[in-house]
Amino acid sequence: MRIMLIDDSKTMRNIQKSVLSQLGYTQVEEACDGQDALSKVGAYQPELLLVDWNMPNMDGLTFVKTFRQQNKSVPIIMVTTEAEKSRVIDAIKAGVNNYVVKPFTPDLLSQRISETLAKCQAAA
Amino acid sequence: MADGIDACVQTSFGPERLTAVVRLVPGIDPAQFDLNTLLALIASAGIDAKLINEPAVRQLLENYKANPAQGVEGVVAEGCAAEHGQDGRLELTPEFDEALDRQREAKRRNKAVAEGQEKPPQDATPADHEGVSHYDQSPFCIVKPGVTIGRVHEPTQGTDGHDVQGKVLAAKEGKPFKLQCDDTIELRADGTVVTRVHGQLEHAGSLVRVLPTLDIEGYVDFSTGHIRFPGDIVVQKGVRDNFIVESMQAVHVRELVEAAHIQSEDNVLLDRGMAGREKGRLDVGADLQAKYLDGATAEIAGDCVVAKEITNCDVRVRGRLASPTCAIVGGSVSASRGIEVLQVGTGAGAVTEVIVGKIEELEQLALRASEMIPALEARLTKAEGRLKQLASAGARKTSQQAEELTELQFEVTSAQSQMQPVIDALLRTLQMIDRATLPELVVHRRLHAKAVVWIGAFKAEITDELKGPLRVSLDASGDPVLTDLTTESQVPLRQIARVVRETRFPDLAALQAIARGEESTEAFRRPAA
């Protein structure tokens, strides 16, 4: 499965990559902000996106909105420190499928990825 | 006149009547003698008219008419010899034909040298054969399975011939060839002869086979080059300096091995032994048996038996050195499953080192694993400390703190997940060492002063000669003890020898404690006070 990690923190991307690797997903592309991600999605054709909210150049919410205009089916998990209910609702409205609030444990991230993929497969 | 002509025309036959020769003797009037008469006369001698060579007869007659006083002679008819069939035969490929010739010559020369009939060959100078190593020039014809070495040809029928009288000369049919071979050779339906096993190809007459054993009648020297053979090797004489004998099976040398290299994946038997002059080397995949070893380096994967002496050698035995009649003098001898010898060292005080119950590679592996544990513990402690700090900072976290918390939780999980496999690996390695070793030295006659015994985590320097039979081993707490095998009385070794804890080998008891979380890694590094 092709997965794209969008986060301005390299450490955070490495943590997520390690969790994905333990789940058996090794095909991973990285982007450092929304703009970088938009330039890569066309060629990479990801099947799952893990997106941070607060990033320079283009934040995660703007990226989700833009991406959803062209692709409605690829699952997106928002991984962010934004924990307020209103923010979560904004993200869901923009087209996010699941939400992980930082700080998270590797187990929690792993659980969210698995449940998101299972839901999307069931819906398809 | 006709009778007169008859008498003057003499016909004779060559072997098998394949030619007819006519001689015209003087006395015939050439005017009355014509070609037809002569042809008729030749035919009347029983020669097949179809086979008479008329131009030859004409020429003969002309020659006679030119000089009737001398007489002439010539072949006037020729038959055709039978072409006999060829016998069936084995035709070797040029490559093997040549290789087998070389092998025969080398064996002859090797035997002649061994019997003193020829001088031993010397290494050729580089000027004669630039770039050629005469050590590597093996004359033996070694084959792998599935190699085509030749072809058996069927006998042929042959073609009949006829004599000058038209009588058939029957051709003889070729005799069939019966290839003598065993299971090591396959004769295929199309006649190709293919090897079935790895070994030395032998060919004599109709016999072809692959020998699983390479038997060298003389020395391994320049007449043989290095020996590399997949099967058993038997050397009837010895192995000269700098030569290599390498086998995937057993090696047996009946006479002396000099500063050579013997490498076997199975047993090695040296009827006499090795005089290695600090250059000889033995790599033995199973057991070694020798009369003596001198100035040799040996790695033995199995057990070792040396009848007389091990002098100034560096010997490592993975099994047991069980040689109750052998003296170890000088050098270093290590045996993972213990040593039993007649004596260690000499009255003259030769420094002799014996190491018992060690497998250095596994011990180093265990040491490396044990060193990872405190490093992981340190990572864990640091991350957990910072996690506690952040937790006490209040419920509401800044974005930066939330990210740091995620990183710390990942660090904790990662260190914890690495810790258990490392501990398991360490414990498994220690178990393997425990099962594969026996820290025990049994000396039947004397353990001389200046001998050094490495056992457990200790180095014991023998200061005064100890009389056997005795055993040095470890007690339940891992300390070296000396047992008098006559009385079975036991004393701590440190009472009669200088015993010190050394760091040359890891302290396995300390590693065990680390694996169980009972001790820090510093313990095994500390020499005893």
XYZ file of C-alpha atoms in Angstrom:
653
model
C 0.000 0.000 0.000
C 1.283 3.462 -0.914
C 1.154 5.838 2.046
C 2.017 9.540 2.215
C 3.143 11.255 5.443
C 2.658 15.026 5.524
C 4.292 16.701 8.543
C 6.833 19.490 8.889
C 8.620 17.577 11.682
C 11.080 14.980 10.389
C 11.082 13.258 13.826
C 7.305 12.908 13.711
C 7.481 11.487 10.180
C 10.103 8.978 11.350
C 7.890 7.900 14.266
C 4.938 7.400 11.937
C 7.139 5.574 9.427
C 8.338 3.213 12.146
C 4.748 2.440 13.228
C 3.765 1.821 9.599
C 6.772 -0.440 9.122
C 5.707 -2.522 12.139
C 2.281 -2.849 10.523
C 4.007 -4.096 7.365
C 3.673 -0.921 5.271
C 7.010 0.008 3.782
C 5.987 1.998 0.675
C 6.012 5.464 2.184
C 6.419 8.915 0.603
C 7.044 12.017 2.698
C 6.042 15.661 2.274
C 7.010 18.569 4.543
C 3.854 20.682 4.080
C 0.562 20.838 2.174
C 2.081 22.466 -0.883
C 4.836 19.850 -1.107
C 2.193 17.146 -0.716
C 0.010 18.529 -3.513
C 2.999 18.501 -5.846
C 3.621 14.808 -5.069
C 0.167 13.189 -4.858
C -0.380 13.173 -8.627
C 2.660 11.088 -9.375
C 2.657 8.968 -6.212
C -1.086 8.170 -6.098
C -1.212 7.445 -2.338
C -3.776 5.032 -0.902
C -3.611 6.527 2.619
C -2.611 9.989 3.876
C -1.435 10.956 7.384
C -1.625 14.763 7.642
C -0.446 17.203 10.327
C -2.531 20.354 10.831
C -0.041 23.110 11.609
C 2.560 23.392 8.868
C 4.254 26.291 7.034
C 3.314 27.257 3.426
C 0.045 25.298 3.370
C -1.584 23.918 6.546
C -3.139 20.482 6.752
C -6.770 21.639 6.632
C -6.228 23.653 3.423
C -4.417 20.661 1.917
C -7.323 18.312 2.783
C -9.876 20.667 1.256
C -7.842 21.053 -1.940
C -7.078 17.341 -2.219
C -10.748 16.378 -1.674
C -11.738 18.462 -4.703
C -9.906 15.978 -6.871
C -10.068 12.794 -4.780
C -12.936 11.794 -2.498
C -12.015 8.180 -1.774
C -8.421 8.009 -0.448
C -8.580 7.794 3.387
C -7.008 10.657 5.344
C -5.978 10.604 9.001
C -5.296 13.948 10.643
C -2.424 13.661 13.176
C -2.337 16.911 15.154
C -2.061 18.763 18.438
C -5.375 20.499 17.654
C -7.628 18.755 20.188
C -10.593 21.131 20.408
C -13.943 19.660 19.367
C -14.638 22.506 16.904
C -11.320 21.837 15.149
C -12.086 18.130 14.924
C -15.473 18.950 13.373
C -13.791 21.321 10.876
C -11.421 18.576 9.865
C -14.168 15.972 9.471
C -16.184 18.446 7.367
C -13.143 19.042 5.164
C -13.004 15.288 4.411
C -10.787 13.711 7.080
C -11.674 10.067 7.873
C -10.006 9.738 11.289
C -8.285 11.911 13.858
C -5.252 11.293 16.136
C -4.409 13.879 18.782
C -0.783 14.414 19.803
C 0.691 13.201 22.092
C -0.123 9.693 20.927
C 1.450 6.323 21.640
C 2.668 4.140 18.768
C -0.050 1.662 19.732
C -2.774 4.281 19.365
C -1.542 5.404 15.935
C -1.293 1.811 14.828
C -4.863 1.164 16.022
C -6.235 4.226 14.192
C -4.512 3.314 10.927
C -5.874 -0.224 11.070
C -9.445 0.853 11.880
C -9.439 3.564 9.178
C -8.274 1.136 6.515
C -10.798 -1.491 7.645
C -13.669 1.048 7.483
C -12.686 2.275 4.029
C -12.350 -1.278 2.717
C -15.785 -2.156 4.098
C -17.291 0.950 2.472
C -15.712 0.142 -0.882
C 54.365 -71.636 -81.183
C 51.412 -71.309 -78.871
C 53.104 -73.673 -76.403
C 56.225 -71.561 -76.752
C 54.350 -68.390 -75.989
C 52.679 -70.086 -73.012
C 56.048 -70.896 -71.560
C 57.294 -67.366 -72.004
C 54.323 -65.701 -70.310
C 54.587 -66.302 -66.552
C 51.844 -65.148 -64.240
C 52.244 -64.743 -60.467
C 50.061 -63.284 -57.681
C 50.638 -60.884 -54.850
C 49.445 -61.488 -51.257
C 45.812 -62.517 -51.049
C 45.847 -62.516 -54.860
C 45.189 -58.789 -54.753
C 47.579 -58.259 -57.678
C 48.506 -60.267 -60.735
C 51.992 -59.830 -62.164
C 52.921 -60.986 -65.635
C 56.508 -61.609 -66.669
C 57.374 -61.929 -70.371
C 60.590 -63.863 -70.609
C 62.901 -63.661 -73.699
C 62.340 -66.199 -76.438
C 59.142 -65.061 -78.094
C 59.155 -63.608 -81.533
C 57.733 -60.147 -80.981
C 56.172 -60.173 -84.460
C 53.951 -63.088 -83.586
C 52.920 -61.701 -80.207
C 49.956 -59.349 -80.091
C 47.794 -57.796 -77.431
C 44.814 -60.114 -77.835
C 46.993 -63.170 -77.499
C 48.527 -61.786 -74.362
C 45.147 -60.819 -72.896
C 43.841 -64.303 -73.625
C 46.854 -65.867 -72.003
C 46.427 -63.684 -68.880
C 42.739 -64.563 -68.661
C 43.582 -68.246 -69.034
C 45.625 -67.965 -65.826
C 42.309 -67.502 -64.005
C 42.354 -63.721 -63.783
C 38.961 -62.087 -63.995
C 38.813 -60.460 -67.439
C 36.999 -57.440 -65.980
C 39.922 -56.769 -63.666
C 42.654 -56.924 -66.280
C 44.200 -53.544 -66.800
C 44.393 -53.430 -70.598
C 46.558 -50.271 -70.868
C 49.025 -51.844 -68.448
C 49.127 -55.016 -70.576
C 49.623 -52.962 -73.735
C 52.469 -51.034 -72.125
C 54.023 -54.302 -70.983
C 53.878 -55.683 -74.500
C 55.394 -52.531 -75.981
C 58.200 -52.633 -73.454
C 58.864 -56.223 -74.364
C 58.885 -55.524 -78.103
C 61.323 -52.698 -77.541
C 63.758 -54.980 -75.822
C 62.825 -58.643 -76.304
C 66.184 -59.917 -75.173
C 65.729 -58.697 -71.592
C 62.146 -59.624 -70.719
C 59.718 -57.415 -68.795
C 57.413 -57.634 -65.815
C 54.408 -55.646 -64.655
C 51.171 -55.628 -62.705
C 48.326 -56.374 -65.044
C 45.362 -56.697 -62.682
C 44.435 -55.483 -59.218
C 41.785 -56.702 -56.813
C 40.325 -54.786 -53.893
C 41.237 -55.565 -50.309
C 38.477 -56.126 -47.774
C 38.023 -53.167 -45.452
C 37.611 -54.747 -42.055
C 35.174 -53.277 -39.521
C 36.602 -51.200 -36.659
C 36.374 -52.521 -33.121
C 34.144 -50.655 -30.721
C 36.168 -48.251 -28.531
C 36.116 -45.548 -25.923
C 37.174 -42.203 -27.292
C 38.035 -39.744 -24.532
C 37.560 -36.039 -25.122
C 40.911 -34.411 -25.948
C 40.797 -32.543 -22.635
C 40.456 -35.725 -20.556
C 42.786 -37.708 -22.783
C 45.498 -35.174 -22.032
C 44.572 -34.862 -18.330
C 44.688 -38.611 -17.829
C 48.088 -38.808 -19.531
C 49.349 -36.118 -17.169
C 47.907 -37.985 -14.200
C 49.557 -41.265 -15.215
C 52.906 -39.540 -15.622
C 52.578 -37.711 -12.290
C 51.686 -40.931 -10.473
C 54.615 -42.716 -12.025
C 56.969 -39.902 -11.071
C 55.513 -39.562 -7.575
C 55.990 -43.287 -6.979
C 59.503 -43.263 -8.441
C 60.496 -40.382 -6.142
C 58.962 -42.166 -3.157
C 60.954 -45.283 -3.979
C 64.150 -43.285 -4.459
C 64.431 -44.054 -8.174
C 64.128 -40.400 -9.189
C 65.144 -37.133 -7.579
C 62.379 -35.032 -6.054
C 61.236 -32.342 -8.498
C 62.053 -28.736 -7.623
C 60.054 -25.602 -8.143
C 60.792 -24.174 -11.591
C 62.245 -20.707 -11.700
C 59.861 -17.916 -12.613
C 62.073 -17.157 -15.620
C 61.254 -20.552 -17.084
C 57.531 -20.361 -16.502
C 56.543 -16.798 -15.846
C 53.375 -16.379 -13.850
C 52.935 -20.124 -13.287
C 52.722 -21.348 -9.710
C 54.032 -24.868 -9.608
C 52.304 -25.322 -6.273
C 48.993 -24.941 -8.107
C 49.774 -27.286 -10.990
C 47.772 -30.293 -9.947
C 48.288 -33.263 -12.238
C 45.283 -35.131 -10.877
C 42.234 -35.481 -13.025
C 39.461 -34.373 -10.681
C 35.929 -34.452 -12.028
C 32.553 -33.161 -10.940
C 29.271 -35.042 -11.470
C 27.623 -34.694 -14.890
C 30.795 -34.147 -16.908
C 31.067 -35.855 -20.307
C 34.459 -37.488 -20.482
C 34.143 -39.363 -23.772
C 32.037 -41.564 -26.013
C 31.807 -45.292 -26.664
C 31.784 -46.039 -30.394
C 29.975 -49.184 -31.670
C 31.944 -51.621 -33.878
C 31.542 -51.214 -37.660
C 30.702 -53.941 -40.239
C 33.460 -53.325 -42.824
C 33.322 -53.743 -46.627
C 34.056 -56.967 -48.568
C 36.802 -56.938 -51.205
C 37.790 -59.310 -54.090
C 40.988 -60.788 -55.498
C 42.177 -60.616 -59.115
C 40.331 -63.832 -59.856
C 37.051 -62.247 -58.717
C 36.835 -64.212 -55.502
C 35.170 -62.319 -52.607
C 37.482 -61.370 -49.742
C 35.138 -61.219 -46.758
C 35.532 -58.234 -44.369
C 35.827 -58.994 -40.661
C 33.280 -57.324 -38.393
C 34.685 -55.097 -35.585
C 34.580 -56.498 -32.056
C 32.159 -54.885 -29.629
C 33.617 -52.788 -26.797
C 32.517 -53.543 -23.271
C 33.010 -50.514 -21.022
C 33.934 -51.615 -17.530
C 32.551 -49.128 -15.061
C 30.741 -48.916 -11.757
C 28.051 -46.647 -10.321
C 30.347 -43.652 -10.585
C 30.036 -43.607 -14.386
C 26.952 -43.499 -16.595
C 26.985 -44.891 -20.130
C 24.134 -43.189 -21.950
C 22.144 -44.655 -24.837
C 23.896 -42.380 -27.327
C 27.284 -43.676 -26.151
C 28.355 -40.662 -24.129
C 30.206 -41.479 -20.930
C 29.306 -39.151 -18.091
C 30.558 -38.917 -14.515
C 28.054 -39.389 -11.726
C 30.113 -38.335 -8.717
C 32.858 -35.996 -7.644
C 36.303 -37.561 -7.473
C 39.424 -38.675 -9.271
C 38.943 -40.053 -12.775
C 40.742 -43.317 -13.455
C 41.110 -44.938 -16.872
C 42.964 -48.115 -17.722
C 42.063 -50.156 -20.808
C 38.324 -50.564 -20.858
C 37.960 -49.568 -17.201
C 36.719 -46.104 -16.336
C 35.637 -45.013 -12.882
C 35.677 -42.118 -10.460
C 37.551 -42.877 -7.288
C 36.131 -41.317 -4.135
C 39.558 -41.464 -2.498
C 42.722 -39.804 -3.747
C 45.605 -42.082 -2.880
C 49.000 -40.390 -3.211
C 51.713 -43.002 -3.193
C 54.546 -40.628 -2.424
C 54.892 -37.145 -0.960
C 52.766 -34.109 -1.574
C 55.460 -32.031 -3.253
C 56.162 -30.462 -6.635
C 55.261 -33.743 -8.334
C 51.695 -33.340 -7.112
C 51.271 -29.611 -6.431
C 48.664 -28.552 -3.880
C 46.006 -31.187 -3.380
C 42.372 -30.065 -3.440
C 40.026 -33.022 -3.536
C 36.358 -33.464 -2.597
C 36.732 -36.988 -1.226
C 39.063 -38.713 1.228
C 42.789 -38.156 0.732
C 45.430 -40.675 1.753
C 49.073 -39.605 1.540
C 51.330 -42.642 1.832
C 54.406 -40.538 2.565
C 54.444 -36.979 3.897
C 53.531 -33.414 3.014
C 56.384 -31.055 2.191
C 56.805 -27.408 3.236
C 54.283 -24.861 1.958
C 51.986 -27.389 0.281
C 48.237 -27.407 0.847
C 46.119 -30.526 1.255
C 42.432 -29.661 1.197
C 39.530 -32.094 1.373
C 35.796 -32.038 1.999
C 36.212 -35.463 3.600
C 38.936 -37.060 5.712
C 42.700 -36.686 5.325
C 45.159 -39.380 6.347
C 48.905 -38.747 6.173
C 51.123 -41.715 6.997
C 54.424 -39.859 7.389
C 55.508 -36.405 8.497
C 53.652 -33.218 7.678
C 56.101 -30.332 7.469
C 55.240 -26.605 7.472
C 52.223 -27.282 5.299
C 48.489 -26.549 5.506
C 46.015 -29.387 5.983
C 42.373 -28.457 5.677
C 39.618 -31.021 6.049
C 35.888 -30.802 6.664
C 36.078 -34.186 8.369
C 38.642 -36.114 10.412
C 42.391 -35.731 10.057
C 44.691 -38.570 10.969
C 48.436 -37.901 11.063
C 50.206 -41.194 11.744
C 53.359 -39.324 12.620
C 52.405 -35.707 13.162
C 53.267 -32.201 12.123
C 56.585 -30.383 12.401
C 55.191 -27.007 11.478
C 58.134 -24.732 12.315
C 55.621 -22.019 13.342
C 54.131 -22.063 9.816
C 52.247 -25.351 9.717
C 48.472 -25.125 9.958
C 45.662 -27.609 10.544
C 41.979 -26.784 9.986
C 39.964 -29.792 10.978
C 36.187 -29.996 10.554
C 35.809 -32.996 12.859
C 38.392 -34.861 14.972
C 42.184 -34.767 14.856
C 44.418 -37.658 15.752
C 48.200 -37.285 15.623
C 51.332 -38.649 17.185
C 52.698 -35.191 17.894
C 52.298 -31.555 16.962
C 55.233 -29.177 16.934
C 55.189 -25.504 15.955
C 51.720 -25.756 14.477
C 48.527 -23.713 14.538
C 45.438 -25.875 14.696
C 41.693 -25.252 14.718
C 39.780 -28.433 15.481
C 35.988 -28.452 15.411
C 35.701 -31.825 17.112
C 37.849 -33.714 19.596
C 41.603 -34.084 19.531
C 43.899 -36.944 20.492
C 47.665 -36.461 20.434
C 49.686 -39.439 21.570
C 53.028 -37.885 22.521
C 53.521 -34.112 22.603
C 52.107 -30.769 21.719
C 55.093 -28.438 21.684
C 55.027 -24.709 21.001
C 51.691 -24.866 19.253
C 48.620 -22.678 19.130
C 45.799 -25.203 19.279
C 42.067 -24.547 19.611
C 39.826 -27.558 20.111
C 36.057 -27.100 20.080
C 35.566 -30.521 21.617
C 37.791 -32.237 24.178
C 41.523 -32.766 24.122
C 41.600 -36.293 25.524
C 45.255 -37.287 25.403
C 46.266 -38.975 28.670
C 49.738 -39.838 27.332
C 50.491 -36.401 25.879
C 52.613 -33.573 27.263
C 51.778 -29.956 26.447
C 54.996 -27.976 26.355
C 55.020 -24.267 25.495
C 52.468 -22.483 23.354
C 48.761 -22.199 23.994
C 46.183 -24.974 23.953
C 42.480 -24.341 24.367
C 39.718 -26.940 24.527
C 36.061 -26.062 25.007
C 35.116 -29.420 26.503
C 38.147 -29.785 28.738
C 41.671 -31.132 28.569
C 43.060 -34.441 29.811
C 46.839 -34.844 29.425
C 49.861 -36.457 31.026
C 51.601 -33.207 31.862
C 51.552 -29.466 31.257
C 54.783 -27.470 31.003
C 58.270 -28.693 31.833
C 60.596 -28.834 34.803
C 62.652 -26.156 33.033
C 59.710 -23.789 33.340
C 58.487 -23.451 29.762
C 55.629 -20.955 29.710
C 52.654 -23.059 28.731
C 49.098 -21.815 28.539
C 46.015 -24.001 28.722
C 42.491 -22.633 28.364
C 39.531 -24.814 29.286
C 35.775 -24.436 28.873
C 35.810 -21.461 26.496
C 34.165 -20.694 23.185
C 35.557 -17.260 22.508
C 33.225 -16.325 19.640
C 30.098 -17.105 21.664
C 31.472 -15.352 24.722
C 32.171 -12.209 22.671
C 28.643 -12.404 21.274
C 27.215 -12.645 24.791
C 29.396 -9.723 25.867
C 28.142 -7.541 23.006
C 24.536 -8.411 23.844
C 25.106 -7.618 27.510
C 26.604 -4.233 26.605
C 23.418 -3.294 24.758
C 21.282 -3.766 27.866
C 22.588 -0.798 29.930
C 22.507 1.420 26.839
C 18.847 0.592 26.348
C 18.208 1.027 30.063
C 19.780 4.498 29.937
C 17.569 5.506 26.982
C 14.525 4.239 28.829
C 15.376 6.005 32.091
C 16.045 9.306 30.323
C 12.801 9.197 28.311
C 10.724 8.130 31.305
C 12.225 10.922 33.443
C 11.328 13.578 30.868
C 7.847 12.068 30.449
C 7.284 12.429 34.203
C 8.493 16.049 34.056
C 6.092 16.910 31.251
C 3.230 15.086 32.948
C 3.710 17.160 36.065
C 3.686 20.378 33.992
C -0.124 20.453 33.933
C -2.974 18.966 31.940
C -2.975 21.486 29.110
C 0.027 20.971 26.805
C 1.430 23.345 24.282
C 1.691 22.102 20.733
C 5.444 21.717 21.212
C 4.991 19.725 24.433
C 2.451 17.462 22.735
C 4.946 16.663 19.976
C 7.737 16.058 22.503
C 5.452 13.735 24.485
C 4.781 11.728 21.322
C 8.516 11.451 20.656
C 9.214 10.365 24.259
C 6.464 7.755 24.201
C 7.896 6.421 20.962
C 11.369 6.317 22.533
C 10.045 4.361 25.540
C 8.160 1.868 23.356
C 11.113 1.463 21.031
C 13.639 0.864 23.868
C 11.262 -1.552 25.612
C 10.650 -3.516 22.421
C 14.398 -3.854 21.794
C 15.249 -4.847 25.347
C 13.530 -8.229 25.522
C 15.029 -9.680 22.304
C 18.482 -8.631 23.507
C 17.952 -10.294 26.900
C 16.587 -13.440 25.197
C 19.573 -13.540 22.823
C 21.985 -13.158 25.737
C 20.316 -15.931 27.728
C 20.236 -18.256 24.711
C 23.926 -17.600 24.003
C 24.825 -18.291 27.633
C 22.815 -21.539 27.494
C 24.658 -22.568 24.338
C 28.002 -21.870 25.993
C 26.945 -23.845 29.052
C 25.898 -26.871 26.988
C 28.963 -26.847 24.757
C 31.701 -26.390 27.330
C 33.301 -28.236 30.224
C 35.768 -26.167 32.270
C 38.072 -28.964 33.397
C 41.791 -29.743 33.232
C 42.903 -33.263 34.172
C 46.654 -33.841 34.507
C 47.860 -37.374 35.166
C 51.500 -36.760 36.010
C 52.622 -33.147 36.515
C 51.324 -29.628 36.235
C 54.594 -27.731 36.103
C 55.444 -24.307 37.474
C 54.980 -21.440 34.974
C 52.020 -23.183 33.433
C 49.042 -20.839 33.142
C 45.515 -22.180 33.372
C 42.574 -20.068 32.167
C 39.326 -21.308 33.630
C 36.029 -19.475 34.192
C 36.768 -15.806 34.784
C 40.182 -16.639 36.239
C 43.792 -16.896 35.284
C 45.785 -19.286 37.483
C 49.566 -19.104 37.379
C 51.092 -22.287 38.746
C 53.955 -21.303 41.015
C 55.091 -24.727 42.278
C 55.005 -28.038 40.489
C 51.826 -29.996 41.233
C 51.837 -33.801 41.074
C 49.009 -35.640 39.419
C 46.661 -37.174 39.027
C 44.756 -33.929 39.563
C 41.838 -31.992 38.214
C 41.322 -28.233 37.990
C 37.657 -27.305 37.706
C 35.127 -24.763 38.989
C 33.090 -25.150 42.147
C 29.397 -24.295 42.431
C 30.172 -20.600 42.943
C 32.411 -20.453 39.868
C 35.763 -20.388 41.722
C 38.609 -22.641 40.541
C 39.346 -25.684 42.691
C 42.016 -28.377 42.602
C 41.046 -32.000 43.189
C 43.586 -34.683 44.041
C 42.220 -37.594 42.008
C 43.871 -40.197 44.250
C 42.266 -39.000 47.486
C 39.396 -36.967 45.941
C 40.342 -34.145 48.344
C 39.614 -30.653 47.049
C 41.176 -27.257 47.795
C 40.591 -23.798 46.331
C 43.183 -23.318 43.604
C 44.101 -19.885 44.956
C 45.674 -21.633 47.992
C 48.388 -23.189 45.827
C 48.551 -20.961 42.751
C 48.353 -17.267 41.923
C 44.730 -16.875 40.864
C 43.443 -13.591 39.544
C 40.183 -12.528 37.954
C 41.029 -11.390 34.412
C 39.141 -9.555 31.690
C 40.565 -11.518 28.764
C 37.397 -13.610 28.851
C 34.006 -12.277 29.996
C 32.712 -13.382 33.384
C 29.762 -15.509 32.309
C 28.223 -15.472 35.792
C 28.165 -11.658 35.662
C 26.586 -11.732 32.193
C 23.951 -14.120 33.530
C 23.211 -11.653 36.356
C 22.876 -8.788 33.849
C 20.441 -10.811 31.738
C 18.355 -11.396 34.850
C 18.520 -7.733 35.813
C 20.546 -8.493 38.937
C 23.780 -6.704 38.105
C 25.165 -3.895 35.985
C 27.596 -4.537 33.150
C 30.415 -2.968 35.127
C 30.753 -6.101 37.259
C 32.430 -8.321 34.692
C 34.953 -5.675 33.803
C 36.225 -5.251 37.343
C 39.303 -7.333 38.102
C 39.212 -8.814 41.589
C 41.107 -6.935 44.214
